[in-house]
mmCIF file of C-alpha atoms in Angstrom:
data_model
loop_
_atom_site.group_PDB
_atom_site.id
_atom_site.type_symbol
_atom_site.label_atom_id
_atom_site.label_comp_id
_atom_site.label_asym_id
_atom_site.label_seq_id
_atom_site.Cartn_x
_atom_site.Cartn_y
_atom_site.Cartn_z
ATOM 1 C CA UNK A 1 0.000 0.000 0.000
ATOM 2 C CA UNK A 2 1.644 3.156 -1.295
ATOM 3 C CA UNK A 3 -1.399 5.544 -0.087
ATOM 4 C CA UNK A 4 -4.125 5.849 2.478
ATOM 5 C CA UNK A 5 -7.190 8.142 2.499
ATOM 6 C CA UNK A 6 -7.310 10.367 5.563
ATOM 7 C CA UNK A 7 -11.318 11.585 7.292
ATOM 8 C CA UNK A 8 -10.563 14.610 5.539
ATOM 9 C CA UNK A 9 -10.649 12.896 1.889
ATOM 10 C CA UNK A 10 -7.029 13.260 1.241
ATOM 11 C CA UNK A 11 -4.697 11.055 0.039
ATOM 12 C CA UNK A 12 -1.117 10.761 1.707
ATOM 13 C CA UNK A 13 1.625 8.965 0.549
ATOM 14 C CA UNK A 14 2.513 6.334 3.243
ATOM 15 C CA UNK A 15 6.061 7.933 3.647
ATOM 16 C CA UNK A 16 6.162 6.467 7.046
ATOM 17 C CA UNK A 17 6.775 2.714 5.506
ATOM 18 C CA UNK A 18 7.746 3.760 1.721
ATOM 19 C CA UNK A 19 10.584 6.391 0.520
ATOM 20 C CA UNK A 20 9.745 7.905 -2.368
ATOM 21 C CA UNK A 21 11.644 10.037 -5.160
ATOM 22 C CA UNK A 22 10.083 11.908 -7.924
ATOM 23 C CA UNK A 23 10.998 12.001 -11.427
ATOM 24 C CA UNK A 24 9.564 15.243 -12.929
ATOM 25 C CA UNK A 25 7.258 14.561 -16.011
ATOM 26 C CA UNK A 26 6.162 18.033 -17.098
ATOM 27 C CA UNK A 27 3.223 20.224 -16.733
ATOM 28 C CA UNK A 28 3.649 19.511 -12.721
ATOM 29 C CA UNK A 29 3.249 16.203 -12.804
ATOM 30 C CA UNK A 30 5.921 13.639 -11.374
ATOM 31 C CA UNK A 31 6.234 9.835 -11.652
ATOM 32 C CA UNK A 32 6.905 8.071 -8.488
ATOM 33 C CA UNK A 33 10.109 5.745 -7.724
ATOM 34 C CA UNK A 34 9.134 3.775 -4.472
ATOM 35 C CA UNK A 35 11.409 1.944 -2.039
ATOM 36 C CA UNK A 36 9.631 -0.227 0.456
ATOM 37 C CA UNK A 37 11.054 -0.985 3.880
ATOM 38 C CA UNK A 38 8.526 -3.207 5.043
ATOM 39 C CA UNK A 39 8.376 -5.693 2.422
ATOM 40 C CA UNK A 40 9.132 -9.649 3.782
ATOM 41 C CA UNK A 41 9.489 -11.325 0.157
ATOM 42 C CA UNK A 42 10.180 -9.769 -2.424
ATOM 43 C CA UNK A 43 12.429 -6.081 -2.170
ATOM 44 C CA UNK A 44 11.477 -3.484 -4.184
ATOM 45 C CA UNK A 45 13.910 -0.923 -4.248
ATOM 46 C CA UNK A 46 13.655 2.081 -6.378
ATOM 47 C CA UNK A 47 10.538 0.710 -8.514
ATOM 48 C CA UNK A 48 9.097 2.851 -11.034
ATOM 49 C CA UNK A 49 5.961 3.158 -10.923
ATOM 50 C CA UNK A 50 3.692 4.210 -13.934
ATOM 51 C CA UNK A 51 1.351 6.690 -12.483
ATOM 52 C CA UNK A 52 1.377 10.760 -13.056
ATOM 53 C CA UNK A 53 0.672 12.348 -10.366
ATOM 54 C CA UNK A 54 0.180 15.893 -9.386
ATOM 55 C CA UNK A 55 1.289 16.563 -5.777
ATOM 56 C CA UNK A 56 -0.395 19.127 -3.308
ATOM 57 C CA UNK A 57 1.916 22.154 -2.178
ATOM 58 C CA UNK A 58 -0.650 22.981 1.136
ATOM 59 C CA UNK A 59 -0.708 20.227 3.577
ATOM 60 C CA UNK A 60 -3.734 18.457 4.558
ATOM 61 C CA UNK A 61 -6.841 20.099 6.601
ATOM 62 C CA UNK A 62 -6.570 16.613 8.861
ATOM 63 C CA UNK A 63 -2.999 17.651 9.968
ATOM 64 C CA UNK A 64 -0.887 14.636 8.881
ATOM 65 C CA UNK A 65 2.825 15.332 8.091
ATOM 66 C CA UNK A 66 2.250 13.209 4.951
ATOM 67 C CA UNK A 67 2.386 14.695 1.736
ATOM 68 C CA UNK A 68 -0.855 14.475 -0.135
ATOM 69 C CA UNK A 69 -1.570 13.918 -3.573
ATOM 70 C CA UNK A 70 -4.199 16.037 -5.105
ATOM 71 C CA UNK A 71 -5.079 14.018 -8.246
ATOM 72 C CA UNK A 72 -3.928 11.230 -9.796
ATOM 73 C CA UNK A 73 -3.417 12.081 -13.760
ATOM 74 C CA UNK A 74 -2.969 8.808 -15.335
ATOM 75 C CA UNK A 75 -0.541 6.440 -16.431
ATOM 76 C CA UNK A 76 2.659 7.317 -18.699
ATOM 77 C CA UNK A 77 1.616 4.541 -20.671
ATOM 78 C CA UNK A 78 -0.617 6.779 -21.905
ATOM 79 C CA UNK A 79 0.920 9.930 -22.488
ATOM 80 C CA UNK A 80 0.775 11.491 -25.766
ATOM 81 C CA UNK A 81 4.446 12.195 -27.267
ATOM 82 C CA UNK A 82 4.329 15.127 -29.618
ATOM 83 C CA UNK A 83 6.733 16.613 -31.883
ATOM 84 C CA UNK A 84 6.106 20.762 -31.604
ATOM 85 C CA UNK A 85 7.886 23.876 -32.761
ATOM 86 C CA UNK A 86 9.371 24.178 -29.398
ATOM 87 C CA UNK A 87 11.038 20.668 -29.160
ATOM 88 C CA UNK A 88 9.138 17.853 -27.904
ATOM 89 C CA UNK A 89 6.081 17.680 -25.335
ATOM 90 C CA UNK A 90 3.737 15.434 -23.374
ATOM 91 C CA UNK A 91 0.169 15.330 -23.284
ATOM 92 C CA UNK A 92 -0.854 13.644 -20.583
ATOM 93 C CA UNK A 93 -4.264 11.459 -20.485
ATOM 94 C CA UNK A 94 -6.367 13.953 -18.539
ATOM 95 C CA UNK A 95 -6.045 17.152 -20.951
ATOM 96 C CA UNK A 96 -6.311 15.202 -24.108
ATOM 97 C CA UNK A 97 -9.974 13.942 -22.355
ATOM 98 C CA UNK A 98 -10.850 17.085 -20.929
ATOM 99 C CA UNK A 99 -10.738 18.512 -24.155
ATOM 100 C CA UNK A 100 -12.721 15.558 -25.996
ATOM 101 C CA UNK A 101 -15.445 15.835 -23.260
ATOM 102 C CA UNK A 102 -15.600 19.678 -23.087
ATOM 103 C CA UNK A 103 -15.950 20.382 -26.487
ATOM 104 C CA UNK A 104 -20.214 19.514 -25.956
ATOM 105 C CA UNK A 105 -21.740 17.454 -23.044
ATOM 106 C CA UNK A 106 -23.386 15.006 -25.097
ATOM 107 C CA UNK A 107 -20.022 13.227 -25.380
ATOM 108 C CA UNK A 108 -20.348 10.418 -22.593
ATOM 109 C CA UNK A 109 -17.865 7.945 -24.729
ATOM 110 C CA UNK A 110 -14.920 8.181 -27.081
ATOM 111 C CA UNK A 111 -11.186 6.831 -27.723
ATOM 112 C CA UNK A 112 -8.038 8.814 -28.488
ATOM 113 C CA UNK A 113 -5.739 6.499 -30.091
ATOM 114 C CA UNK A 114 -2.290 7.811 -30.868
ATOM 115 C CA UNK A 115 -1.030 5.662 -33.497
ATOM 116 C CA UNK A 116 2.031 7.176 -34.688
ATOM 117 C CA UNK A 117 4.504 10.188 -33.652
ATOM 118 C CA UNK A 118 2.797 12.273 -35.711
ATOM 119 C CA UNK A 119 -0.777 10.617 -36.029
ATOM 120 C CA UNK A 120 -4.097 10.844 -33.743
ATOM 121 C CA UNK A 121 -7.456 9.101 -34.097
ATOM 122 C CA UNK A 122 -10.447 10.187 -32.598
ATOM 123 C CA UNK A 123 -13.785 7.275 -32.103
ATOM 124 C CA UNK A 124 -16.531 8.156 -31.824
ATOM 125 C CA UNK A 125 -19.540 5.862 -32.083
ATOM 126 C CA UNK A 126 -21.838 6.934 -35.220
ATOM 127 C CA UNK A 127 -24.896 7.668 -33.903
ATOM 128 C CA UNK A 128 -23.636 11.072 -31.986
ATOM 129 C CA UNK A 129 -24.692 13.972 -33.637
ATOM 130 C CA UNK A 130 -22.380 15.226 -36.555
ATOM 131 C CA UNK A 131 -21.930 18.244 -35.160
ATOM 132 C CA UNK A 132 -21.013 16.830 -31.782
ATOM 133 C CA UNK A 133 -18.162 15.305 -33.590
ATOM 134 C CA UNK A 134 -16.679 18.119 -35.619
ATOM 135 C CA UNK A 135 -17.196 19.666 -32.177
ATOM 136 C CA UNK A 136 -14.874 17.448 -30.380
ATOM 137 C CA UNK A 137 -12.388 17.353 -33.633
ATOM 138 C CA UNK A 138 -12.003 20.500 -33.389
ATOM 139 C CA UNK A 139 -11.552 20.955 -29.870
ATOM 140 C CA UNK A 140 -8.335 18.046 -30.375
ATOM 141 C CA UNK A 141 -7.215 19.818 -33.013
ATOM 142 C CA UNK A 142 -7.133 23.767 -31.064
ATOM 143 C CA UNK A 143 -5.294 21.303 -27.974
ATOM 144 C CA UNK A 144 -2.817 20.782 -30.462
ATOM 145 C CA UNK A 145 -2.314 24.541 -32.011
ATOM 146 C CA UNK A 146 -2.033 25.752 -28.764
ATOM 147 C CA UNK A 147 0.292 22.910 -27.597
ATOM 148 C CA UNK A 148 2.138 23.478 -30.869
ATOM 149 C CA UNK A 149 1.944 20.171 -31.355
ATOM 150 C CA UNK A 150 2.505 18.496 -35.093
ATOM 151 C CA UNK A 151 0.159 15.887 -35.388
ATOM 152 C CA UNK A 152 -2.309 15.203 -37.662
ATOM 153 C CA UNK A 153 -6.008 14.200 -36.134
ATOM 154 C CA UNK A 154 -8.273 11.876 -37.922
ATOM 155 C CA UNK A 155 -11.918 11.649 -37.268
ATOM 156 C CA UNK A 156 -13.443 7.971 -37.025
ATOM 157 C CA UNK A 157 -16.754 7.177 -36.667
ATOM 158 C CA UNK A 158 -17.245 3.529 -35.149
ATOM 159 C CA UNK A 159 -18.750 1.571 -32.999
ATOM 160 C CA UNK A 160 -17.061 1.561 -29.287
ATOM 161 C CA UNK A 161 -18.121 -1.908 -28.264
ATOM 162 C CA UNK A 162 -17.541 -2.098 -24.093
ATOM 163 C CA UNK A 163 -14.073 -4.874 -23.916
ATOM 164 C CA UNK A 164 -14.434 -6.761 -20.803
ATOM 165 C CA UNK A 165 -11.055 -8.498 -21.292
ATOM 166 C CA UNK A 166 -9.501 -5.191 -19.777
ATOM 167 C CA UNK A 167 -9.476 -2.161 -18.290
ATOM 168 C CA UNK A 168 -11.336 0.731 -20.085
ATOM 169 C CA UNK A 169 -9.127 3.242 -21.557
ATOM 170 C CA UNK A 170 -9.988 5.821 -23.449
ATOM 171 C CA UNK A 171 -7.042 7.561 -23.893
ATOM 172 C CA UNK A 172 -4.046 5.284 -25.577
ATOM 173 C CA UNK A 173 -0.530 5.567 -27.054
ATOM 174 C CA UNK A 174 -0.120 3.176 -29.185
ATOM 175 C CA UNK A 175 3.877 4.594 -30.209
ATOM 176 C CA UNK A 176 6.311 2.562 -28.289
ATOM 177 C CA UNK A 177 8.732 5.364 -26.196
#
């Protein structure tokens, strides 16, 4: 257990049991590397762990000395890896879907697929509204321009059947790193 949720809602790392070290990972998010001091089989000793995180600066209202996290981004996994005018950048999974679901309320399902350095699909099942679509298109497309990202985005209209075999994910890099 890396984290426990305090009476106040928080989340604090369990820093009393675990050292961690952060690896910076842009926009003000860091990825954790974890050494456990507790562990009886198996050591784990500077793991990397996948998550982005986005750690608070004010400590908690309960009063613990633990550092909380405020959010919990996603995984780099998913991170977008752009090319842009300004050298490469990361687009991590929670502003690529904050602009997909945005861009018009009627939006309650989608997939962002990045399937090359330099290529994006956007899913979306055919019976939303055209508009809708162009609507979250576009709103993909303005990340990107103000990102000053190079990438093109391509507009797919399919079905998004539900896959039980794993985890949902809606936002996915599909470009090894």
């Amino acid at each position: 257990m890396f984290a426990v949720t305090c009476r106040q809602g928080g989340l604090h790392l369990a820093e009393d049991s675990v050292f961690f070290e952060f690896e910076p990972a842009g926009d003000g998010l860091v990825t954790p590397l974890v050494t456990a001091f507790r562990r009886q089989t198996q050591i784990m000793a500077r793991y990397r762990m996948n998550d982005l995180l986005r750690l608070s600066d004010a400590p908690c209202r309960c009063g613990s000395p633990l550092r909380t996290v405020d959010e919990i981004v996603g995984r780099m996994d998913d991170v977008f890896r752009l090319a842009s005018a300004d050298g490469p950048i990361l687009l991590t999974p929670d502003i690529l879907r904050n602009a997909v679901l945005k861009a018009d309320r009627r939006i309650d399902d989608f997939r962002l697929i990045q399937t090359a350095p330099d290529a994006i699909e956007l899913r979306l099942a055919p019976e939303l509204a055209d508009e809708v679509a162009t609507a979250a298109h576009q709103a993909v497309r303005t990340l990107l321009t103000a990102r000053k990202a190079t990438a093109a985005v391509a507009l797919i209209r399919v079905p998004l059947p539900l896959e039980t075999a794993r985890k949902l994910r809606r936002v996915e890099c599909r470009v090894p790193p």
